[in-house]
PDB file of C-alpha atoms in Angstrom:
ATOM      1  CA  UNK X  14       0.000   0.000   0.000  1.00  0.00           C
ATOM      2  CA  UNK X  15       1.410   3.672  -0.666  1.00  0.00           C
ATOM      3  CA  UNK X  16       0.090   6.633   0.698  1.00  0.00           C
ATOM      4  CA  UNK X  17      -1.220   9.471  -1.770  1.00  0.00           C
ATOM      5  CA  UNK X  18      -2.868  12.812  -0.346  1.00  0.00           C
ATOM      6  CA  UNK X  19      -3.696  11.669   3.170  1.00  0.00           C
ATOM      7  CA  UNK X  20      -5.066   8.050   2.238  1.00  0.00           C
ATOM      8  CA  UNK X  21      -3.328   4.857   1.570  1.00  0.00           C
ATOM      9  CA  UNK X  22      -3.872   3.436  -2.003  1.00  0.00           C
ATOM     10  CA  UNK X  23      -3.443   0.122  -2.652  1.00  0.00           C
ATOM     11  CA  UNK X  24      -3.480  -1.413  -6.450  1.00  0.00           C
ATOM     12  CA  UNK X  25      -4.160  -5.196  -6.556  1.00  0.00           C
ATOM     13  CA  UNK X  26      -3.926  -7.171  -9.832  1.00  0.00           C
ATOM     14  CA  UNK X  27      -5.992 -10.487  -8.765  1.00  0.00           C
ATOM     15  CA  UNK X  28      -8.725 -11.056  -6.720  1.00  0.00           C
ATOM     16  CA  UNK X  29      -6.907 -13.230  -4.109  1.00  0.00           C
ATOM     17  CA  UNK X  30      -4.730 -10.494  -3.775  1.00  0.00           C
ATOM     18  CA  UNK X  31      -7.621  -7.776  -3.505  1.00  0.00           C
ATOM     19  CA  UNK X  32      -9.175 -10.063  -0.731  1.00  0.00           C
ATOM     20  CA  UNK X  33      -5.893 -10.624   1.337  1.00  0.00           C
ATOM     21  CA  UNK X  34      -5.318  -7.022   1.233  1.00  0.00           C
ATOM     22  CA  UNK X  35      -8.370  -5.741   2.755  1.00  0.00           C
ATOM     23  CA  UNK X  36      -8.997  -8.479   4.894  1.00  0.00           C
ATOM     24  CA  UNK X  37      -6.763  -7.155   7.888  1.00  0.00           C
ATOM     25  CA  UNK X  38      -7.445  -3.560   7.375  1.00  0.00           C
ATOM     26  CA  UNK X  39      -9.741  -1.561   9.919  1.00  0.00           C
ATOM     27  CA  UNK X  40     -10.382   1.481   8.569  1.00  0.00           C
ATOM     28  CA  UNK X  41     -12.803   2.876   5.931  1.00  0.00           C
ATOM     29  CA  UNK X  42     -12.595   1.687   3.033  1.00  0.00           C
ATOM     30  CA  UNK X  43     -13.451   3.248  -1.140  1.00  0.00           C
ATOM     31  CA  UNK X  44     -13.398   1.070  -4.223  1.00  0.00           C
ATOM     32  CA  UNK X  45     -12.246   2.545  -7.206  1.00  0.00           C
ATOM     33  CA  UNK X  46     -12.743   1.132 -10.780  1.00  0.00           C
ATOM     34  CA  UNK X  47     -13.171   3.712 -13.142  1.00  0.00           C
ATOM     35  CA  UNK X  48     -13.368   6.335 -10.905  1.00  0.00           C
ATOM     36  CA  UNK X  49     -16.255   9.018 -12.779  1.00  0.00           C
ATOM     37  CA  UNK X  50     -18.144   8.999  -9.634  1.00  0.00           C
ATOM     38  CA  UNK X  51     -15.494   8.345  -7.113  1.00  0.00           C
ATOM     39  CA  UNK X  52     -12.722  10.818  -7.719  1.00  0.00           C
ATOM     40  CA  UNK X  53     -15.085  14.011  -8.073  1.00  0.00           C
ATOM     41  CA  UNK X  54     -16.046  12.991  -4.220  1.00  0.00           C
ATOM     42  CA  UNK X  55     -12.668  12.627  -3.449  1.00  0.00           C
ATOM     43  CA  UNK X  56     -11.413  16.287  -4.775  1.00  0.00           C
ATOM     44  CA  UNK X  57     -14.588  18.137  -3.624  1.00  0.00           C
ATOM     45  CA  UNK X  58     -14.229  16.467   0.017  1.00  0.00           C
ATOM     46  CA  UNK X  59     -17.443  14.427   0.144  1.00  0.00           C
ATOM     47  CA  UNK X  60     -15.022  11.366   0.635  1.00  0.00           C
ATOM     48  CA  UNK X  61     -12.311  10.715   2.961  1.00  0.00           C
ATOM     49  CA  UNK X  62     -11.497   7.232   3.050  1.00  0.00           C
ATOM     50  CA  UNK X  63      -8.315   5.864   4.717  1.00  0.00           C
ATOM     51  CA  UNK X  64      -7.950   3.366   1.995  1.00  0.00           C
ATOM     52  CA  UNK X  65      -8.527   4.075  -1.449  1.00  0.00           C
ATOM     53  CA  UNK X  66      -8.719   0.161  -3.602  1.00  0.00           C
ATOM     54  CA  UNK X  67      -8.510   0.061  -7.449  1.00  0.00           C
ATOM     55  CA  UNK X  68     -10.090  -2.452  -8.979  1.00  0.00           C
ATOM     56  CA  UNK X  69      -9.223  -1.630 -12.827  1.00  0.00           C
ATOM     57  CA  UNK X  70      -5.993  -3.972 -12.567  1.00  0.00           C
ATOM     58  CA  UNK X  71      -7.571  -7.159 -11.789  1.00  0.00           C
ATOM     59  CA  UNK X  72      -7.910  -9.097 -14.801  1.00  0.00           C
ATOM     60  CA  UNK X  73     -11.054 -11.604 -13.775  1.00  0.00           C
ATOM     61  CA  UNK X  74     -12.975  -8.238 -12.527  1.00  0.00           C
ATOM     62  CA  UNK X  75     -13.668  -7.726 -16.238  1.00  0.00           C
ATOM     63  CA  UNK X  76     -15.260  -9.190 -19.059  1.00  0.00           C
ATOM     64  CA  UNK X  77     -18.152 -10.650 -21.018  1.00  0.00           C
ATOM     65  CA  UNK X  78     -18.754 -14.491 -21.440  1.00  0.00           C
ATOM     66  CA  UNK X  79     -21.621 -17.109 -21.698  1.00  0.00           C
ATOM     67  CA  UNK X  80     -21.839 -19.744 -19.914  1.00  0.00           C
ATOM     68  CA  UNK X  81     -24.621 -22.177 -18.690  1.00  0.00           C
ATOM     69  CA  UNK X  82     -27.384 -20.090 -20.539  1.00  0.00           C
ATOM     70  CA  UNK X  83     -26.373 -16.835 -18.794  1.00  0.00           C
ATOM     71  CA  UNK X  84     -23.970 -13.706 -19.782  1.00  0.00           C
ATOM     72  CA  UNK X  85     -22.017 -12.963 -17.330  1.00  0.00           C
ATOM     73  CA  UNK X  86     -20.110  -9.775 -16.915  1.00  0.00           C
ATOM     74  CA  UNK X  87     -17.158  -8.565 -14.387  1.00  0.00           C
ATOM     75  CA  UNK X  88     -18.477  -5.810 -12.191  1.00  0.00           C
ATOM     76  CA  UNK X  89     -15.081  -3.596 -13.459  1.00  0.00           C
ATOM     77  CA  UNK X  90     -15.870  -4.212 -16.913  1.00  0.00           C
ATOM     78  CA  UNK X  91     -16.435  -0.776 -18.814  1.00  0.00           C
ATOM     79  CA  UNK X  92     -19.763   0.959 -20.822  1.00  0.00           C
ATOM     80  CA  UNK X  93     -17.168   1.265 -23.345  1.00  0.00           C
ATOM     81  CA  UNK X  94     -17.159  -2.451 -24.121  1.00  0.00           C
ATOM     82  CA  UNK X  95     -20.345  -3.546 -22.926  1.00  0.00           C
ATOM     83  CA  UNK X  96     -21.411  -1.201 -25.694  1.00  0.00           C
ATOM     84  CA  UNK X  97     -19.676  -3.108 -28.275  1.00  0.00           C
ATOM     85  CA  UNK X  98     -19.654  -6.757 -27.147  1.00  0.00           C
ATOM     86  CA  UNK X  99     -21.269  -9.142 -29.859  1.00  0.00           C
ATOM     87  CA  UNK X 100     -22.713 -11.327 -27.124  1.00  0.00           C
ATOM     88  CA  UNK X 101     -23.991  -8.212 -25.415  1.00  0.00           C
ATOM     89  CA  UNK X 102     -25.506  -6.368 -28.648  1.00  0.00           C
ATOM     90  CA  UNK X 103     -27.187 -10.225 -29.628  1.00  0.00           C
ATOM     91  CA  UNK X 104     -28.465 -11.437 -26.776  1.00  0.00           C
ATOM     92  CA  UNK X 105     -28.977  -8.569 -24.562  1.00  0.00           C
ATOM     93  CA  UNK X 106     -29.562  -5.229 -26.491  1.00  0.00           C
ATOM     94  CA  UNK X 107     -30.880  -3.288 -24.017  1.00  0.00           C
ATOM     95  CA  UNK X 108     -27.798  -3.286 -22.344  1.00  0.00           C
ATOM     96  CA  UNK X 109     -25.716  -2.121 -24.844  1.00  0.00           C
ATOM     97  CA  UNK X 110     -28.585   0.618 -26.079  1.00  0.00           C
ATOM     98  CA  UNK X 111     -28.360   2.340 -22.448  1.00  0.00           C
ATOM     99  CA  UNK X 112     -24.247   1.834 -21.932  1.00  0.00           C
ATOM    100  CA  UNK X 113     -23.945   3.586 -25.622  1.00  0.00           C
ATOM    101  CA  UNK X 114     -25.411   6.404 -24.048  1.00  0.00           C
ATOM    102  CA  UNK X 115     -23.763   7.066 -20.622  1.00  0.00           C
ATOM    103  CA  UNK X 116     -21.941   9.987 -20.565  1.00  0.00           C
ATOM    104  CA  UNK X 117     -18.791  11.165 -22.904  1.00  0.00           C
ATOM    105  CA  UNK X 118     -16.823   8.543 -24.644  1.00  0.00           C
ATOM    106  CA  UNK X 119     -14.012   9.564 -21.995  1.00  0.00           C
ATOM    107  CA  UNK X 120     -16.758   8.196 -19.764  1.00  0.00           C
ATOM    108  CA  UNK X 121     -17.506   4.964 -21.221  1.00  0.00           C
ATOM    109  CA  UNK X 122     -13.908   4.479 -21.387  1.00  0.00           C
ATOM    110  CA  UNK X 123     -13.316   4.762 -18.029  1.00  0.00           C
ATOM    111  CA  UNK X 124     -16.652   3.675 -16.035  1.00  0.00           C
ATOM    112  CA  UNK X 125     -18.147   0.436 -15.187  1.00  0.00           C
ATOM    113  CA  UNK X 126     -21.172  -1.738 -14.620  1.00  0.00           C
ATOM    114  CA  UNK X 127     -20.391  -2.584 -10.828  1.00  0.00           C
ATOM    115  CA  UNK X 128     -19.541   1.278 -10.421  1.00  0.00           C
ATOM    116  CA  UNK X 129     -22.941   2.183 -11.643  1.00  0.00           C
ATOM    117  CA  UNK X 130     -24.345  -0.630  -9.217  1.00  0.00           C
ATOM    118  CA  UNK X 131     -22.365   0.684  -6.564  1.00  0.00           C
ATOM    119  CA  UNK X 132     -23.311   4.427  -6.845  1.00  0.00           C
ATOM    120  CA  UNK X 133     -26.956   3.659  -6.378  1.00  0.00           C
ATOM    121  CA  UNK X 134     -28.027   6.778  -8.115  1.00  0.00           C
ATOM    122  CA  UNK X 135     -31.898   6.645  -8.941  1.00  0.00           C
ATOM    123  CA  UNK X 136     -31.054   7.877 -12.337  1.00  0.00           C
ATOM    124  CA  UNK X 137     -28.685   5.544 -13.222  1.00  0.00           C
ATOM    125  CA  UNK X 138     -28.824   3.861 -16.857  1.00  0.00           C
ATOM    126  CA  UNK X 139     -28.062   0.171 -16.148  1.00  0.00           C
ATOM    127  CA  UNK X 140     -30.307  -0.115 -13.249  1.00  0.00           C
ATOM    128  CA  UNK X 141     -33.483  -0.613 -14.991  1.00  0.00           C
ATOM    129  CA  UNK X 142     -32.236  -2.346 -17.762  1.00  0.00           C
ATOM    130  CA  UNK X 143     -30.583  -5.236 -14.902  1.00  0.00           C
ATOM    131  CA  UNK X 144     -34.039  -4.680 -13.109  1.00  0.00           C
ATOM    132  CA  UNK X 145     -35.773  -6.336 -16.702  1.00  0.00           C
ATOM    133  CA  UNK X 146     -32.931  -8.418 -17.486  1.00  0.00           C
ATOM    134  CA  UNK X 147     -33.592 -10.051 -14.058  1.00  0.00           C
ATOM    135  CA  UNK X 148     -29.800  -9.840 -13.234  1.00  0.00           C
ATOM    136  CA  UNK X 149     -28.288 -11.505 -10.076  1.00  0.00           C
ATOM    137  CA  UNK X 150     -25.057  -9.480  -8.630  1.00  0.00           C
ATOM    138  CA  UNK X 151     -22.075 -11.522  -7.206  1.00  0.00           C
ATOM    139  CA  UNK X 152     -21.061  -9.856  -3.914  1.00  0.00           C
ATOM    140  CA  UNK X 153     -17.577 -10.843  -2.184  1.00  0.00           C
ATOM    141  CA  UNK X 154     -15.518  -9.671   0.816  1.00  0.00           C
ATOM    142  CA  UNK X 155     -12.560 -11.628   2.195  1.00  0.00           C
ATOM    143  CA  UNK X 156     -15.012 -13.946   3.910  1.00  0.00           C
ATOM    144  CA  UNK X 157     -17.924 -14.791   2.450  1.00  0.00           C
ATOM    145  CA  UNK X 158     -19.478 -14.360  -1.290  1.00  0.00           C
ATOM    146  CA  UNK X 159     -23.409 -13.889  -1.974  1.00  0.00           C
ATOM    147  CA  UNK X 160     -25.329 -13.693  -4.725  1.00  0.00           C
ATOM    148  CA  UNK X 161     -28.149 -11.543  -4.736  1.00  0.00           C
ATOM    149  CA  UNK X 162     -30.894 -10.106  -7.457  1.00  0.00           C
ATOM    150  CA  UNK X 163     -30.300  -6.259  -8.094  1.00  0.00           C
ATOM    151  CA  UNK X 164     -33.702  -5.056  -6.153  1.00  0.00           C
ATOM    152  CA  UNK X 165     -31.578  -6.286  -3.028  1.00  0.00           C
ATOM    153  CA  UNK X 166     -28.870  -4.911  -3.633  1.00  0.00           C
ATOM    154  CA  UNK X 167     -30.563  -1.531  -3.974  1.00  0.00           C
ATOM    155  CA  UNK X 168     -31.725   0.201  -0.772  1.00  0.00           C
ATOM    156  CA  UNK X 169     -31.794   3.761  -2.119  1.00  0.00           C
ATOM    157  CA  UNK X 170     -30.664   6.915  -3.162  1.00  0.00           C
ATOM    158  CA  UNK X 171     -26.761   6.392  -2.724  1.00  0.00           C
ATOM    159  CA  UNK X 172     -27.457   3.516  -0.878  1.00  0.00           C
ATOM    160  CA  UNK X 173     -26.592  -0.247  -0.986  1.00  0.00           C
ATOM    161  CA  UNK X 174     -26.407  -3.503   0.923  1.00  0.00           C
ATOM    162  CA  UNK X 175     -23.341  -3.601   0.324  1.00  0.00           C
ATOM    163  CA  UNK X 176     -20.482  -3.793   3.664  1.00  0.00           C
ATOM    164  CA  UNK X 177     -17.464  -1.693   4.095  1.00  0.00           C
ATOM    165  CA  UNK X 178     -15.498  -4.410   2.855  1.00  0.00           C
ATOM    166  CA  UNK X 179     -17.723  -6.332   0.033  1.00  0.00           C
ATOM    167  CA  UNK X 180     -17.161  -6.083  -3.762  1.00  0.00           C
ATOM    168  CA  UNK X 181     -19.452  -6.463  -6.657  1.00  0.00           C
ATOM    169  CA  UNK X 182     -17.243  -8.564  -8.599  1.00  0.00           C
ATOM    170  CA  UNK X 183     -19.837  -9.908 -11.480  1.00  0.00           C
ATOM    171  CA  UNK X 184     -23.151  -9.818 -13.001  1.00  0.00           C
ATOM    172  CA  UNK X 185     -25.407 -12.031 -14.486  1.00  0.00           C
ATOM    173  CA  UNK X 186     -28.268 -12.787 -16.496  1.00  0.00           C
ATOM    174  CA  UNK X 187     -30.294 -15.291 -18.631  1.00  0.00           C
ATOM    175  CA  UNK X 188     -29.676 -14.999 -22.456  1.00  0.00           C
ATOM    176  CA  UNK X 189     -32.704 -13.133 -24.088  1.00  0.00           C
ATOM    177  CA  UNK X 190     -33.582 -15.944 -27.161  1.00  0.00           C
ATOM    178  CA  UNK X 191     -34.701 -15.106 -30.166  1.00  0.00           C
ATOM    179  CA  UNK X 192     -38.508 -14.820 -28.879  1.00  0.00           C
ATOM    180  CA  UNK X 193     -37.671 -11.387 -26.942  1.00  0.00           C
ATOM    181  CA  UNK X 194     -36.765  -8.135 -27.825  1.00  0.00           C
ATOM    182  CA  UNK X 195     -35.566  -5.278 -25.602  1.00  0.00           C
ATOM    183  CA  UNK X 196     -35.212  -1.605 -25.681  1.00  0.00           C
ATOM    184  CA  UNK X 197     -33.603   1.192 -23.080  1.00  0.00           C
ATOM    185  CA  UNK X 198     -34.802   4.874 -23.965  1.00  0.00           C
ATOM    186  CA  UNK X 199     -33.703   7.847 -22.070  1.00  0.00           C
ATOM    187  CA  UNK X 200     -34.335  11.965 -21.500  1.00  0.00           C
ATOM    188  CA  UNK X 201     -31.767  13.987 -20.629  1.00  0.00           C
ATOM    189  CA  UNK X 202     -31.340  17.585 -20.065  1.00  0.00           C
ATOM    190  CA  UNK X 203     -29.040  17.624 -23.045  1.00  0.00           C
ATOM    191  CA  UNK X 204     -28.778  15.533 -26.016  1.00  0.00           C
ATOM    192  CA  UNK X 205     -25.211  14.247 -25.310  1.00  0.00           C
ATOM    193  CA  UNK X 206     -23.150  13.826 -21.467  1.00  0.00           C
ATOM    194  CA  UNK X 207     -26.455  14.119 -19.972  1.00  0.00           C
ATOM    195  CA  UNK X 208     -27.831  12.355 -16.404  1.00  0.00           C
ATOM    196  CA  UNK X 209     -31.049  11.110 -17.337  1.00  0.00           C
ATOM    197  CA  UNK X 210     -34.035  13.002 -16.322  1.00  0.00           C
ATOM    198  CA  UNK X 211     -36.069   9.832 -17.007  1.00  0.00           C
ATOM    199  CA  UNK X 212     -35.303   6.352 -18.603  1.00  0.00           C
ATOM    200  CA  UNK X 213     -36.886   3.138 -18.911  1.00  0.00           C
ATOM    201  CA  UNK X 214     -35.995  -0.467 -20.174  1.00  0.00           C
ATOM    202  CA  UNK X 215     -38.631  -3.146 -21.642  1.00  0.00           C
ATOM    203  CA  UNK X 216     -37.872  -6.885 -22.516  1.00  0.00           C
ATOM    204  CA  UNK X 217     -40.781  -8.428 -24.298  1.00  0.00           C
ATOM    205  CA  UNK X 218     -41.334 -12.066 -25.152  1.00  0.00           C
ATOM    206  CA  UNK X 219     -43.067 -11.424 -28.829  1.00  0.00           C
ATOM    207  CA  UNK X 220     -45.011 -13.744 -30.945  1.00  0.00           C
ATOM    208  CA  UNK X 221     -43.960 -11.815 -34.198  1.00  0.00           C
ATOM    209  CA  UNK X 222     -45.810 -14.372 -36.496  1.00  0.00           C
ATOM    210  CA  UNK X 223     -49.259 -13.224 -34.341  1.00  0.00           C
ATOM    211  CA  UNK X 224     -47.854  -9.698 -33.896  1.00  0.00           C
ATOM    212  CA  UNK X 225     -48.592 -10.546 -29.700  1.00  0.00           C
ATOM    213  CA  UNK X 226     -46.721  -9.451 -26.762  1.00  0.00           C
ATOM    214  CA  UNK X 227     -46.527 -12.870 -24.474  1.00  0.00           C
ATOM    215  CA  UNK X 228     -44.039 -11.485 -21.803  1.00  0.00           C
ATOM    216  CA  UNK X 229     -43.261  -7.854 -20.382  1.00  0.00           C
ATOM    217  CA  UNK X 230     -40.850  -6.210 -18.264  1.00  0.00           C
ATOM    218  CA  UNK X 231     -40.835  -2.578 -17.855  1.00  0.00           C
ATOM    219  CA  UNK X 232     -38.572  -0.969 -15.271  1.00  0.00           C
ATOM    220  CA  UNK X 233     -38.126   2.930 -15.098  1.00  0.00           C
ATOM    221  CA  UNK X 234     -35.928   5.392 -13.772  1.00  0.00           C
ATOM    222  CA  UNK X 235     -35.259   8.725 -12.571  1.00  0.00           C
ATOM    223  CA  UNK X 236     -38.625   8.689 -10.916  1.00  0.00           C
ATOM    224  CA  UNK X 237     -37.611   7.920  -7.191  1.00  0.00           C
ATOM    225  CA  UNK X 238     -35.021   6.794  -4.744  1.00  0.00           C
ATOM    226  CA  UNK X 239     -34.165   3.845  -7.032  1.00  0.00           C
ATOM    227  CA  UNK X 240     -34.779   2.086 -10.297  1.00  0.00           C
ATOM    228  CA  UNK X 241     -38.168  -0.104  -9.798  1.00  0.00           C
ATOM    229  CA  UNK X 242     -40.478  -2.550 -11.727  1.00  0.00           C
ATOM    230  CA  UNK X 243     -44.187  -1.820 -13.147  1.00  0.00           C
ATOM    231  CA  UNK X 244     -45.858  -5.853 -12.191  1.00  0.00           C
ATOM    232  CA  UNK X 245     -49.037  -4.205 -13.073  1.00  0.00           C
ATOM    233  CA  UNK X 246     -48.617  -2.762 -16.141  1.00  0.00           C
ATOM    234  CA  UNK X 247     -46.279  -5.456 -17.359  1.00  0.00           C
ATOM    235  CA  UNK X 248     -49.682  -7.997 -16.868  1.00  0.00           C
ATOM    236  CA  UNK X 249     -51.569  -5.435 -18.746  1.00  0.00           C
ATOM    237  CA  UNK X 250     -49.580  -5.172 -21.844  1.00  0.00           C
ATOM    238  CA  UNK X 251     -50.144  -8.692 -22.710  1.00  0.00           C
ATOM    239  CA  UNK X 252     -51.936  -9.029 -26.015  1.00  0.00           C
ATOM    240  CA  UNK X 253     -52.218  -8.041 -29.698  1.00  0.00           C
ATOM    241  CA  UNK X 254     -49.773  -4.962 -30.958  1.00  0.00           C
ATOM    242  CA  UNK X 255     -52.072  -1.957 -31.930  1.00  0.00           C
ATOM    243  CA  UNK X 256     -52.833   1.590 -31.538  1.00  0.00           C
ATOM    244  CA  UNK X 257     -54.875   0.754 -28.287  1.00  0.00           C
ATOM    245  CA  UNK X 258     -52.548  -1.125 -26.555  1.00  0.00           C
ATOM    246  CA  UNK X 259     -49.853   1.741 -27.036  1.00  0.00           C
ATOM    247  CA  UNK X 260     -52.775   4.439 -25.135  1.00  0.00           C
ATOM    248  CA  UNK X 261     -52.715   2.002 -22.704  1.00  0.00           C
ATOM    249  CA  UNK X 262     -49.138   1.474 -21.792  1.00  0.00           C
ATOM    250  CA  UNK X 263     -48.501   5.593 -21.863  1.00  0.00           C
ATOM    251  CA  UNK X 264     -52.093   5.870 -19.333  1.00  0.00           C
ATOM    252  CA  UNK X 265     -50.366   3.035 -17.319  1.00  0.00           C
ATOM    253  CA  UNK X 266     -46.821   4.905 -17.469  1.00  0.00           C
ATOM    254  CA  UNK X 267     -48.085   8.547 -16.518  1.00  0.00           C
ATOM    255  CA  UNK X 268     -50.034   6.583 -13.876  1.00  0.00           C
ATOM    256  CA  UNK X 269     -47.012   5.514 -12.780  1.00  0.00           C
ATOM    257  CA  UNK X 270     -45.206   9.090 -12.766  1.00  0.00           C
ATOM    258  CA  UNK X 271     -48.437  10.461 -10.929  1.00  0.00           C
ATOM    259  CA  UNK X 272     -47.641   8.202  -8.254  1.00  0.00           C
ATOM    260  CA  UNK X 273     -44.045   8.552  -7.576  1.00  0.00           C
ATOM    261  CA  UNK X 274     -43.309  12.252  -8.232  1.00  0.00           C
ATOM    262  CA  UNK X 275     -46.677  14.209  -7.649  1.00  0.00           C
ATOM    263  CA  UNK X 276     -46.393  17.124  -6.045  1.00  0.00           C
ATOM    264  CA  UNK X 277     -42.856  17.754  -7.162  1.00  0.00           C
ATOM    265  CA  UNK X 278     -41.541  20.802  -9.859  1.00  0.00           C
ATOM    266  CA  UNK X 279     -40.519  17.950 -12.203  1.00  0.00           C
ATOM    267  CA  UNK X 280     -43.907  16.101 -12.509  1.00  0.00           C
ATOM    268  CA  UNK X 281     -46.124  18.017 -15.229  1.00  0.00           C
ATOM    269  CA  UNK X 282     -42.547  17.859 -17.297  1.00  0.00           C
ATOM    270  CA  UNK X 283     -42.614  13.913 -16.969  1.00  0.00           C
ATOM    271  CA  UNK X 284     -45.836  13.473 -17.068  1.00  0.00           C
ATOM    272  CA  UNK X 285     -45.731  14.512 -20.748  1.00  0.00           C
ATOM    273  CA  UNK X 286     -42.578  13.125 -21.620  1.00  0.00           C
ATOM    274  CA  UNK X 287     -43.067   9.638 -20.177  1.00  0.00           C
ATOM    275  CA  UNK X 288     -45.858   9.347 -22.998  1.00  0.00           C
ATOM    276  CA  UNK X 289     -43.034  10.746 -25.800  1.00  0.00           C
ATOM    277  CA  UNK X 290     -40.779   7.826 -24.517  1.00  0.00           C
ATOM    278  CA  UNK X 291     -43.638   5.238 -24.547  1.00  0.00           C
ATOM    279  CA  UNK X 292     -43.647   5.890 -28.255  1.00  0.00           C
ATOM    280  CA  UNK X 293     -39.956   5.533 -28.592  1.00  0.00           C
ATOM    281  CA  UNK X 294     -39.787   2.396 -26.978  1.00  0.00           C
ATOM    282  CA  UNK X 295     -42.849   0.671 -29.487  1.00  0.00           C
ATOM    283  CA  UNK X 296     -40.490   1.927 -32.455  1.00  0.00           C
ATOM    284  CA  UNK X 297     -37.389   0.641 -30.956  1.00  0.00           C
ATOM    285  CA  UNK X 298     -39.159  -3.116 -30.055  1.00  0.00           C
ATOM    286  CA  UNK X 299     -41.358  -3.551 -32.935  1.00  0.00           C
ATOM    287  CA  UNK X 300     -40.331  -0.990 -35.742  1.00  0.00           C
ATOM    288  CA  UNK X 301     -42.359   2.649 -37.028  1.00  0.00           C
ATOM    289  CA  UNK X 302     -45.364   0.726 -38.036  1.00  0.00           C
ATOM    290  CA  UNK X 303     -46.239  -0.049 -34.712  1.00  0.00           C
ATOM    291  CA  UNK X 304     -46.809   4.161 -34.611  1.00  0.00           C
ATOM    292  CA  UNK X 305     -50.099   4.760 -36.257  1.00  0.00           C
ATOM    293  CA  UNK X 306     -48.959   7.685 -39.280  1.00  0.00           C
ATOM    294  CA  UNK X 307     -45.841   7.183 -38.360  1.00  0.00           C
ATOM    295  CA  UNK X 308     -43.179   6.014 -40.524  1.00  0.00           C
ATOM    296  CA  UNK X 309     -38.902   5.552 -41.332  1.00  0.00           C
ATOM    297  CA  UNK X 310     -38.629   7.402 -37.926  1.00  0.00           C
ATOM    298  CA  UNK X 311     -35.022   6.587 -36.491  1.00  0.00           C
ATOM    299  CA  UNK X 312     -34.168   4.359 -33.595  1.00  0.00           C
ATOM    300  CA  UNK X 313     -31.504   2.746 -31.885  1.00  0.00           C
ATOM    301  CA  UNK X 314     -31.118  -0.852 -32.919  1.00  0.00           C
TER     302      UNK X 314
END
């Protein structure tokens, strides 16, 4: 360990070595992958661990592979290359739709999937698109490793159930066949390097030959302490694709807005714009002509 502007920082390059070096240490304790989140607290003060860790050295920490039926992904691998991955961008699009769109490309570069985790922030992009991908997070400290789904993890604004000395060291989640599509759509104060204002993530299971949804999950963001779930508005998007079952998914969704954030200065904007992103989402899944009049509009697939 060296010391560096009144902490010690300490730079494993394996996980044995990680766990060994933490295991005897007393004091508080900050992880450090990629550092966009981290290193801001650290300058402005909000931070003063006694230990700083980095985790961007340790080679199983990052990664994409399948195995078993399930991707799994190191919790210090980067947007950059979740963005990119062929296994990602096949069997798990959504993913790769809302890490294209995190921040700068000096962003992607540099931050990761188990930082985002970590951070907890209710507008974070990965957090509803785990939520739908029904990801489990691999937790480990020098004793003991657990393995819990993502709405366990979360506890909050900021906050996790994660102990001073646990690690998110991987994710994982079932490979979407080809019965599913999914889709991650976002508003943001600016069109590029923006914290979203509101995002959301779908997987459908979709009988194309019948043009029938036979599977939904909808998570949003943005709208509360944490990413959640919509179990009543995925049952009631069940059915044929048409023009009324799009009213009814953007009633259900600025339902669900009325409910979080009413009373707040943000709500009338997201009320309206949760019904803009509702259409952006059918045209990502199933194409323009699942827009009534609408046609060659662009989307991200």
């Amino acid at each position: 360990m060296e010391e560096y502007k009144g902490y010690n920082f300490f730079g494993p390059t394996t996980l044995n070595q990680l766990m060994e070096g933490v295991s005897d240490f007393n004091g508080s304790i900050s992880f450090i992958a990629g550092g966009t989140d981290l290193v801001i607290d650290l300058r402005k003060g909000k931070k003063k661990p006694q230990l700083v860790v980095d985790l961007s050295q340790i080679p199983e920490l990052s990664g994409v592979h399948e195995e078993d039926g399930r991707i799994h992904i190191g919790g210090a691998t980067t947007f950059s290359l979740l963005a990119r991955h062929p296994l990602i961008l096949k069997k798990g699009l959504c993913l790769a739709q809302a890490t294209r769109r995190i921040g700068s490309e000096q962003i992607r570069n540099r931050g990761t999937i188990g930082g985002n985790i970590a951070s907890a922030s209710p507008a974070g992009d990965c957090l509803p698109v785990l939520l739908v991908l029904e990801a489990m997070i691999t937790i480990q400290d020098p004793i003991s490793l657990r393995r819990l789904p993502l709405c366990q993890v979360l506890q909050g604004s900021g906050r996790t159930c994660l102990t001073s000395k646990e690690v998110i060291t991987g994710i994982d989640f079932p490979l979407l066949d080809d019965e599913y599509v999914s889709g991650f759509e976002k508003i943001g104060s600016r069109t590029t390097v923006t914290v979203a204002r509101l995002n959301m993530a779908t997987v459908i299971k979709y009988d194309r030959e019948n043009n029938f949804i036979k599977e939904a999950r909808i998570a949003l963001g943005a709208l509360g302490e944490t990413a959640f779930r919509l179990p009543d508005l995925e049952k009631n998007l069940l059915g044929e694709i048409n023009p009324l079952l799009l009213r009814r998914f953007e009633d259900m969704l600025t339902e669900a807005v009325d409910n979080a954030i009413t009373g707040r200065e943000s709500h009338p904007y997201k009320r309206e714009a949760i019904r803009g992103i509702a259409e952006d989402m059918f045209v990502n899944l199933f194409g323009s002509n699942s827009i009534p009049g609408e046609s060659g509009r662009k989307h991200d697939q």
